[in-house]
JSON list of C-alpha atoms and ligand atoms in Angstrom, two decimals:
[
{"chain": "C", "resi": 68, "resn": "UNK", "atom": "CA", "xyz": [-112.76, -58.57, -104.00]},
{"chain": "C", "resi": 69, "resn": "UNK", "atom": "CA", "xyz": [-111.55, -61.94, -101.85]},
{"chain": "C", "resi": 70, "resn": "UNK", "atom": "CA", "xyz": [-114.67, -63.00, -100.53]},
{"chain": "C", "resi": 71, "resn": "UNK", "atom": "CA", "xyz": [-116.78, -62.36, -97.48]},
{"chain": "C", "resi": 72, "resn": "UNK", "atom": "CA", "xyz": [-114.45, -61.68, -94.62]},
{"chain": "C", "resi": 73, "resn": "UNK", "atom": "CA", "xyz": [-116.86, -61.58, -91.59]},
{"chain": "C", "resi": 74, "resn": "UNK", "atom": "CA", "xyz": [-120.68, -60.90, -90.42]},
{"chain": "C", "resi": 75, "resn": "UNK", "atom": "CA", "xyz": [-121.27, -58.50, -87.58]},
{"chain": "C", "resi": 76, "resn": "UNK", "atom": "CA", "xyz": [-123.57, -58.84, -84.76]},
{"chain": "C", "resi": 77, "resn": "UNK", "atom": "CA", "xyz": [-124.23, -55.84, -82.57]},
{"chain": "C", "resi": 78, "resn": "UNK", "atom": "CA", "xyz": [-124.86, -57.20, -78.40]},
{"chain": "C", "resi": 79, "resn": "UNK", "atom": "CA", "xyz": [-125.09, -55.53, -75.52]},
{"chain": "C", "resi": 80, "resn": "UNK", "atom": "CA", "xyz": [-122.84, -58.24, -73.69]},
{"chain": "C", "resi": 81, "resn": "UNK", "atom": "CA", "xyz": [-120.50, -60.48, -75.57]},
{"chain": "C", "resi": 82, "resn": "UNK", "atom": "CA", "xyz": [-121.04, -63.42, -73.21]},
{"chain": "C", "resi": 83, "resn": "UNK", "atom": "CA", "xyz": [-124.63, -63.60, -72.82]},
{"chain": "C", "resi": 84, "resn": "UNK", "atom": "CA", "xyz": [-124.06, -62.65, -77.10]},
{"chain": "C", "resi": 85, "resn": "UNK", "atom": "CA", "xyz": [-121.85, -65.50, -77.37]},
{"chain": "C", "resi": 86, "resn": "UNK", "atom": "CA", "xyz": [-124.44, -67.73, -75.65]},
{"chain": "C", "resi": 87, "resn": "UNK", "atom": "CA", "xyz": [-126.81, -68.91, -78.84]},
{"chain": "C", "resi": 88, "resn": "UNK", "atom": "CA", "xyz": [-123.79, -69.50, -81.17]},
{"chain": "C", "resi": 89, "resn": "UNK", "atom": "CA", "xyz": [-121.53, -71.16, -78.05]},
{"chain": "C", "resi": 90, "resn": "UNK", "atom": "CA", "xyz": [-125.13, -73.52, -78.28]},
{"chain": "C", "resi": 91, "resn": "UNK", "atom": "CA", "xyz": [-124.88, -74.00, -82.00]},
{"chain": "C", "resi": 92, "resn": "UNK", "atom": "CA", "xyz": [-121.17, -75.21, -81.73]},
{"chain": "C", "resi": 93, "resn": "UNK", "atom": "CA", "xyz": [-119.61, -72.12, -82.92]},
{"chain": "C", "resi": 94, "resn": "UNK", "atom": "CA", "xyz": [-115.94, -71.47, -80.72]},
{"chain": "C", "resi": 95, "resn": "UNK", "atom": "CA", "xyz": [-115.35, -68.13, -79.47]},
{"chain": "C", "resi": 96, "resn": "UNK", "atom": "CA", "xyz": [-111.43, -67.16, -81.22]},
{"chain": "C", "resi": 97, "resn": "UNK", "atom": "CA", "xyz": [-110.39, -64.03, -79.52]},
{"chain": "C", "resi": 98, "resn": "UNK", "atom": "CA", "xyz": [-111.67, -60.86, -78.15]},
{"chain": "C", "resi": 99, "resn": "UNK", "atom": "CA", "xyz": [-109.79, -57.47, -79.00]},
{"chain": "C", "resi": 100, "resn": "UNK", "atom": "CA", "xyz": [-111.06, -53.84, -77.91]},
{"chain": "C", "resi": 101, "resn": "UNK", "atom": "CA", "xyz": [-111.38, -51.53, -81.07]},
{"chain": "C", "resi": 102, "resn": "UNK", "atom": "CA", "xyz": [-111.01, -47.88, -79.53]},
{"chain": "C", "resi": 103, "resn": "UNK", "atom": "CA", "xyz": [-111.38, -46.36, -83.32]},
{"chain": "C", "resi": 104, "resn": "UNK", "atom": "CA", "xyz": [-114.66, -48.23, -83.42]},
{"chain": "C", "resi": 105, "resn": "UNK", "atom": "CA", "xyz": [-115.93, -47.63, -79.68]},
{"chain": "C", "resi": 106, "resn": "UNK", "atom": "CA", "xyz": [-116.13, -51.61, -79.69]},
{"chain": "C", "resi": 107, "resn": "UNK", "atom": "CA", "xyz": [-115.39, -54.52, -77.91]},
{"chain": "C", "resi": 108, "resn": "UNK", "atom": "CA", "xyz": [-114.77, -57.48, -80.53]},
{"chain": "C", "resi": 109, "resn": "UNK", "atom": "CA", "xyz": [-115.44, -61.04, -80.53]},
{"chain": "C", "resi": 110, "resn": "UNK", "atom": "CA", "xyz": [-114.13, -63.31, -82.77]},
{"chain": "C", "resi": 111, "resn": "UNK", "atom": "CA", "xyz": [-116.36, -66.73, -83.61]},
{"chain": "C", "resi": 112, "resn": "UNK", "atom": "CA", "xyz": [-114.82, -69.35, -85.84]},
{"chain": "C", "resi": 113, "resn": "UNK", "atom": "CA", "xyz": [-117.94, -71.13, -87.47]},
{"chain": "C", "resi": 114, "resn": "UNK", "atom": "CA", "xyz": [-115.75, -73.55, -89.70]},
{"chain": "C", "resi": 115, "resn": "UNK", "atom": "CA", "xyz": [-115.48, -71.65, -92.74]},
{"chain": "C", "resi": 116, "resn": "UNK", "atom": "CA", "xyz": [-116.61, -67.93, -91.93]},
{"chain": "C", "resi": 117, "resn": "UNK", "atom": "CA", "xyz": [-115.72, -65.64, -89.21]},
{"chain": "C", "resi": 118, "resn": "UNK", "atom": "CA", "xyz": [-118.71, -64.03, -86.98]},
{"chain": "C", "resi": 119, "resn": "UNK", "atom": "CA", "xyz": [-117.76, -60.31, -85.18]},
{"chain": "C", "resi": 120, "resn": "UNK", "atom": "CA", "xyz": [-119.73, -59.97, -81.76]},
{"chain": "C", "resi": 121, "resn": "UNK", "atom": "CA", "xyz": [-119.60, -56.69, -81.17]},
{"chain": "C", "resi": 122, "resn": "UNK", "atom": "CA", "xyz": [-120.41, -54.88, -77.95]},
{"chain": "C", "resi": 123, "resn": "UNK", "atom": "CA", "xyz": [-120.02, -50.89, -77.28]},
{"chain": "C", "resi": 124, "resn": "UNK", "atom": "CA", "xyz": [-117.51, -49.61, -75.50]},
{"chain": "C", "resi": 125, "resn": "UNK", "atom": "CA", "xyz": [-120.20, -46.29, -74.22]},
{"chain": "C", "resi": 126, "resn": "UNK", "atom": "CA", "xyz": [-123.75, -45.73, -75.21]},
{"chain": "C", "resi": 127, "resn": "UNK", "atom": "CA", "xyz": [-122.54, -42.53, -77.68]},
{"chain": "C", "resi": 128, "resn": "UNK", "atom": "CA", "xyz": [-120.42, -45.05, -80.12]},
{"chain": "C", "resi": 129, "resn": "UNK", "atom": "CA", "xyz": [-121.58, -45.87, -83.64]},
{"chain": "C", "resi": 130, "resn": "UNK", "atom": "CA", "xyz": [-122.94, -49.76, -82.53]},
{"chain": "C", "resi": 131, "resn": "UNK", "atom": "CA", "xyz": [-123.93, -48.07, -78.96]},
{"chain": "C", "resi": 132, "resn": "UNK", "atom": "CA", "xyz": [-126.72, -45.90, -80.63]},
{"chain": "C", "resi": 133, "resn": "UNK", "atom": "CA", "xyz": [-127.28, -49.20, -83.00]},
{"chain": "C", "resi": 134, "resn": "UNK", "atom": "CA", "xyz": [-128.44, -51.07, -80.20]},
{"chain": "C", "resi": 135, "resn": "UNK", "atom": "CA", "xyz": [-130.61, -48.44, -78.44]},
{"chain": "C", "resi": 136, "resn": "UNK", "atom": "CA", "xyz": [-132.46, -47.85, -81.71]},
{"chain": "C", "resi": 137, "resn": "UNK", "atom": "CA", "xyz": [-132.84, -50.98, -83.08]},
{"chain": "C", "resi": 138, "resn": "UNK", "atom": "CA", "xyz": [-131.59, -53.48, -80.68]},
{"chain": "C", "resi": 139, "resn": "UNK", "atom": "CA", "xyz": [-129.50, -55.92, -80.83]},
{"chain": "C", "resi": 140, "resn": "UNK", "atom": "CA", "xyz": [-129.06, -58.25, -84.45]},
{"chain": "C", "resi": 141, "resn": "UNK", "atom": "CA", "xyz": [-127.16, -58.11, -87.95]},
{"chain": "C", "resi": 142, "resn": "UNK", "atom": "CA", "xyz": [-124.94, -54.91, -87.87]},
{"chain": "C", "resi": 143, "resn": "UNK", "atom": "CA", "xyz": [-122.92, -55.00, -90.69]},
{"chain": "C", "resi": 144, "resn": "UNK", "atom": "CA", "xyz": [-121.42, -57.68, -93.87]},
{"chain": "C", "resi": 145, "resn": "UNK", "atom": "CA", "xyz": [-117.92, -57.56, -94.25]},
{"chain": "C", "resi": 146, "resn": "UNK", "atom": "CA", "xyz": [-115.77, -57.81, -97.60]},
{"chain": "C", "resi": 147, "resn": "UNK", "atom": "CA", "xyz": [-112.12, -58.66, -97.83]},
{"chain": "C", "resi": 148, "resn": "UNK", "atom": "CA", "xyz": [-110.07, -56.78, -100.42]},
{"chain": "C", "resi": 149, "resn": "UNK", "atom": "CA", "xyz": [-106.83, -56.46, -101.63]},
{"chain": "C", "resi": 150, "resn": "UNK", "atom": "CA", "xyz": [-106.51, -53.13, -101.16]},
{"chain": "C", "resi": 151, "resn": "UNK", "atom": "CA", "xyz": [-109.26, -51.04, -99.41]},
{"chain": "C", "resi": 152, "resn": "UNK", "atom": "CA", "xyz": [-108.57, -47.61, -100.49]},
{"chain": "C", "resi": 153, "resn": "UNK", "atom": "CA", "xyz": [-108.77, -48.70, -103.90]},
{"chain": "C", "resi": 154, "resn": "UNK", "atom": "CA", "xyz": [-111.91, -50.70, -103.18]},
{"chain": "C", "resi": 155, "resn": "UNK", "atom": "CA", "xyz": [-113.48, -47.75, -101.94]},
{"chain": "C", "resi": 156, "resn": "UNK", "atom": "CA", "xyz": [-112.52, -45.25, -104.35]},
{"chain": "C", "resi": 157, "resn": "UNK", "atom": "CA", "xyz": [-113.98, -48.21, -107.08]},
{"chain": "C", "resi": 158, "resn": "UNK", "atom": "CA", "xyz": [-117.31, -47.96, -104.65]},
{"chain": "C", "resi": 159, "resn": "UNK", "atom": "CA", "xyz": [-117.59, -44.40, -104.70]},
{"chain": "C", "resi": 160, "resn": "UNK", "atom": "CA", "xyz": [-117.22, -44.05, -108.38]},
{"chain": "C", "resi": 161, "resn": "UNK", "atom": "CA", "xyz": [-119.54, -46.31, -108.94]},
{"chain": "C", "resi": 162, "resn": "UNK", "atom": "CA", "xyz": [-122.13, -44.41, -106.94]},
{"chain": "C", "resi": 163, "resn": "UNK", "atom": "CA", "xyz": [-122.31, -45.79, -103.46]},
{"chain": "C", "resi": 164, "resn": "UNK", "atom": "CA", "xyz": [-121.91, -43.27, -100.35]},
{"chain": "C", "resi": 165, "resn": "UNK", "atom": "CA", "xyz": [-118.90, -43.84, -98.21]},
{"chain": "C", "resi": 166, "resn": "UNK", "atom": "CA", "xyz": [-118.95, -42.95, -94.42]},
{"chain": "C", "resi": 167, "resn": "UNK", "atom": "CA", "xyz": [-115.43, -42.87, -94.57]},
{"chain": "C", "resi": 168, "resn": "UNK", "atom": "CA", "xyz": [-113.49, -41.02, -97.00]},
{"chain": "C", "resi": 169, "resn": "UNK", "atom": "CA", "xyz": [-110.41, -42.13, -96.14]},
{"chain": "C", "resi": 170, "resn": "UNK", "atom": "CA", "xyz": [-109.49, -46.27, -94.54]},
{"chain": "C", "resi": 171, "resn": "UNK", "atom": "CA", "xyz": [-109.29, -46.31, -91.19]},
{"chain": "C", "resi": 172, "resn": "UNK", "atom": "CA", "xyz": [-107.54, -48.87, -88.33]},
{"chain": "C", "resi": 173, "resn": "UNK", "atom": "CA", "xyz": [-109.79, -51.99, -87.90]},
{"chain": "C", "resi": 174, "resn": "UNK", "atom": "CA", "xyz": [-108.74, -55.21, -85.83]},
{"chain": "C", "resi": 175, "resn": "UNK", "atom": "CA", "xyz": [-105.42, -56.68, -86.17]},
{"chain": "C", "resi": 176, "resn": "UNK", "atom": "CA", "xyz": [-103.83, -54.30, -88.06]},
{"chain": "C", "resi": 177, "resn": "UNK", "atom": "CA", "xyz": [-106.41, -54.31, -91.28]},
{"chain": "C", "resi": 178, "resn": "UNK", "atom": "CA", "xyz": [-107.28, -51.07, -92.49]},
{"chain": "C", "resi": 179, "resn": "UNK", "atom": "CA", "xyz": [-111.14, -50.84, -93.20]},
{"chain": "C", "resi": 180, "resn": "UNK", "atom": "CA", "xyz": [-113.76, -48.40, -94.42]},
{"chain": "C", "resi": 181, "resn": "UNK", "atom": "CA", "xyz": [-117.62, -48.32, -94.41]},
{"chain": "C", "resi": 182, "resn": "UNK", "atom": "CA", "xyz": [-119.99, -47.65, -96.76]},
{"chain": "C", "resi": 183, "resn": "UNK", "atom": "CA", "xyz": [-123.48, -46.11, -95.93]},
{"chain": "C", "resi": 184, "resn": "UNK", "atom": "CA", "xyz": [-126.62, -48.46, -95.89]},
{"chain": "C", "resi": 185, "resn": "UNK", "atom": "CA", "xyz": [-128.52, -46.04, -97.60]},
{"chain": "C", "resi": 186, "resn": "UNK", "atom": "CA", "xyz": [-126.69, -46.58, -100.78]},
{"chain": "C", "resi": 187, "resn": "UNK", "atom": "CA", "xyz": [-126.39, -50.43, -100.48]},
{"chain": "C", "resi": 188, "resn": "UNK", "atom": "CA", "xyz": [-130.10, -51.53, -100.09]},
{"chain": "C", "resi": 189, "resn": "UNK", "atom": "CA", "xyz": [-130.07, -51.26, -96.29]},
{"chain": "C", "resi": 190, "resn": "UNK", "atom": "CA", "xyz": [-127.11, -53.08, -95.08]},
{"chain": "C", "resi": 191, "resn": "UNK", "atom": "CA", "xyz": [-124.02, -51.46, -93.96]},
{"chain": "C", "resi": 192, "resn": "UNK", "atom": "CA", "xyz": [-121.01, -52.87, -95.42]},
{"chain": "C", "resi": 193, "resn": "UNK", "atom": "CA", "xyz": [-117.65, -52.74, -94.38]},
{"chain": "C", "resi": 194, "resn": "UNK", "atom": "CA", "xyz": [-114.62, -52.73, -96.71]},
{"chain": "C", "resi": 195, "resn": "UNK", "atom": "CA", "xyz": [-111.81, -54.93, -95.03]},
{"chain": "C", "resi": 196, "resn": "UNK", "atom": "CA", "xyz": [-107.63, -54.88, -95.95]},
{"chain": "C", "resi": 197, "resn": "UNK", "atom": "CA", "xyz": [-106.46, -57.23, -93.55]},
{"chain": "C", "resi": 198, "resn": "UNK", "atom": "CA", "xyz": [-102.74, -56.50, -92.23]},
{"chain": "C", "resi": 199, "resn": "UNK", "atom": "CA", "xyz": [-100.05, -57.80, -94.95]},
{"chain": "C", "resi": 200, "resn": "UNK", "atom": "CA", "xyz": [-99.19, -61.34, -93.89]},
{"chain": "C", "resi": 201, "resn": "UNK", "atom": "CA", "xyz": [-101.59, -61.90, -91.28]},
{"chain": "C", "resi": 202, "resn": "UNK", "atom": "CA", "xyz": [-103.70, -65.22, -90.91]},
{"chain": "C", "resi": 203, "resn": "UNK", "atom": "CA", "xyz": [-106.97, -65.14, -90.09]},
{"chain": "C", "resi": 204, "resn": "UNK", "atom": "CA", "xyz": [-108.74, -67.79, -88.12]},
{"chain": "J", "resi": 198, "resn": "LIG", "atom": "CO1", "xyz": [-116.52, -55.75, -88.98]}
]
């Protein structure tokens, strides 16, 4: 466990997302389409703690069906590790349900994996490894 890597924010529209935070001060990083995820990214550097805009790449993708049931708001928390099959694996034996058994591509080369909200008190949290050597903003 490293730390909290990034919050997730489900939008319909990353600009008119970005607006509030672009209002607050917050500076948009970089944007980068996740195909695995059905998602359009947006990276916001707060200072010290990374924001994910996310907007759907079709209605029938995971944050697509978020947004038509519960609108747009806090998707998901985000926890670095060292290494995220091991992570999971710990999670899993510990009791809490995965929605992936197995890591999966995430942005910039980090391999990720979720775990269900059901089994973490309502939030959905995501499991980050982010690519060996990279920097983050
Ligand atoms: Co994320």
């Amino acid at each position: 466990m490293l730390g909290i890597d990034h919050v997730g924010i489900a939008v319909p529209d990353l600009d008119a997302g970005q607006a509030p935070y672009a209002a607050l001060g917050v500076r948009s990083v970089e944007d980068e389409e996740v195909p695995d995820q059905g998602v359009r990214v947006r990276l916001l550097d707060t200072g010290a703690g990374t924001i994910e805009l996310l907007a759907p790449l079709a209605a029938d993708t995971p944050v697509g069906r978020f947004l038509a049931s519960r609108g747009p708001g806090l998707h998901h928390l985000a926890f670095r590790v060292a290494d995220v099959r091991h992570a999971l694996e710990a999670a899993v034996s510990s009791g809490l349900r995965p929605i992936d058994v197995v890591p999966r591509p995430g942005r910039a080369g980090s391999r990720v994996a979720f775990l269900h909200p059901r089994s973490v008190g309502g939030v959905l949290i995501e499991l980050v490894e982010p690519a060996s050597g990279a920097v983050r903003p």
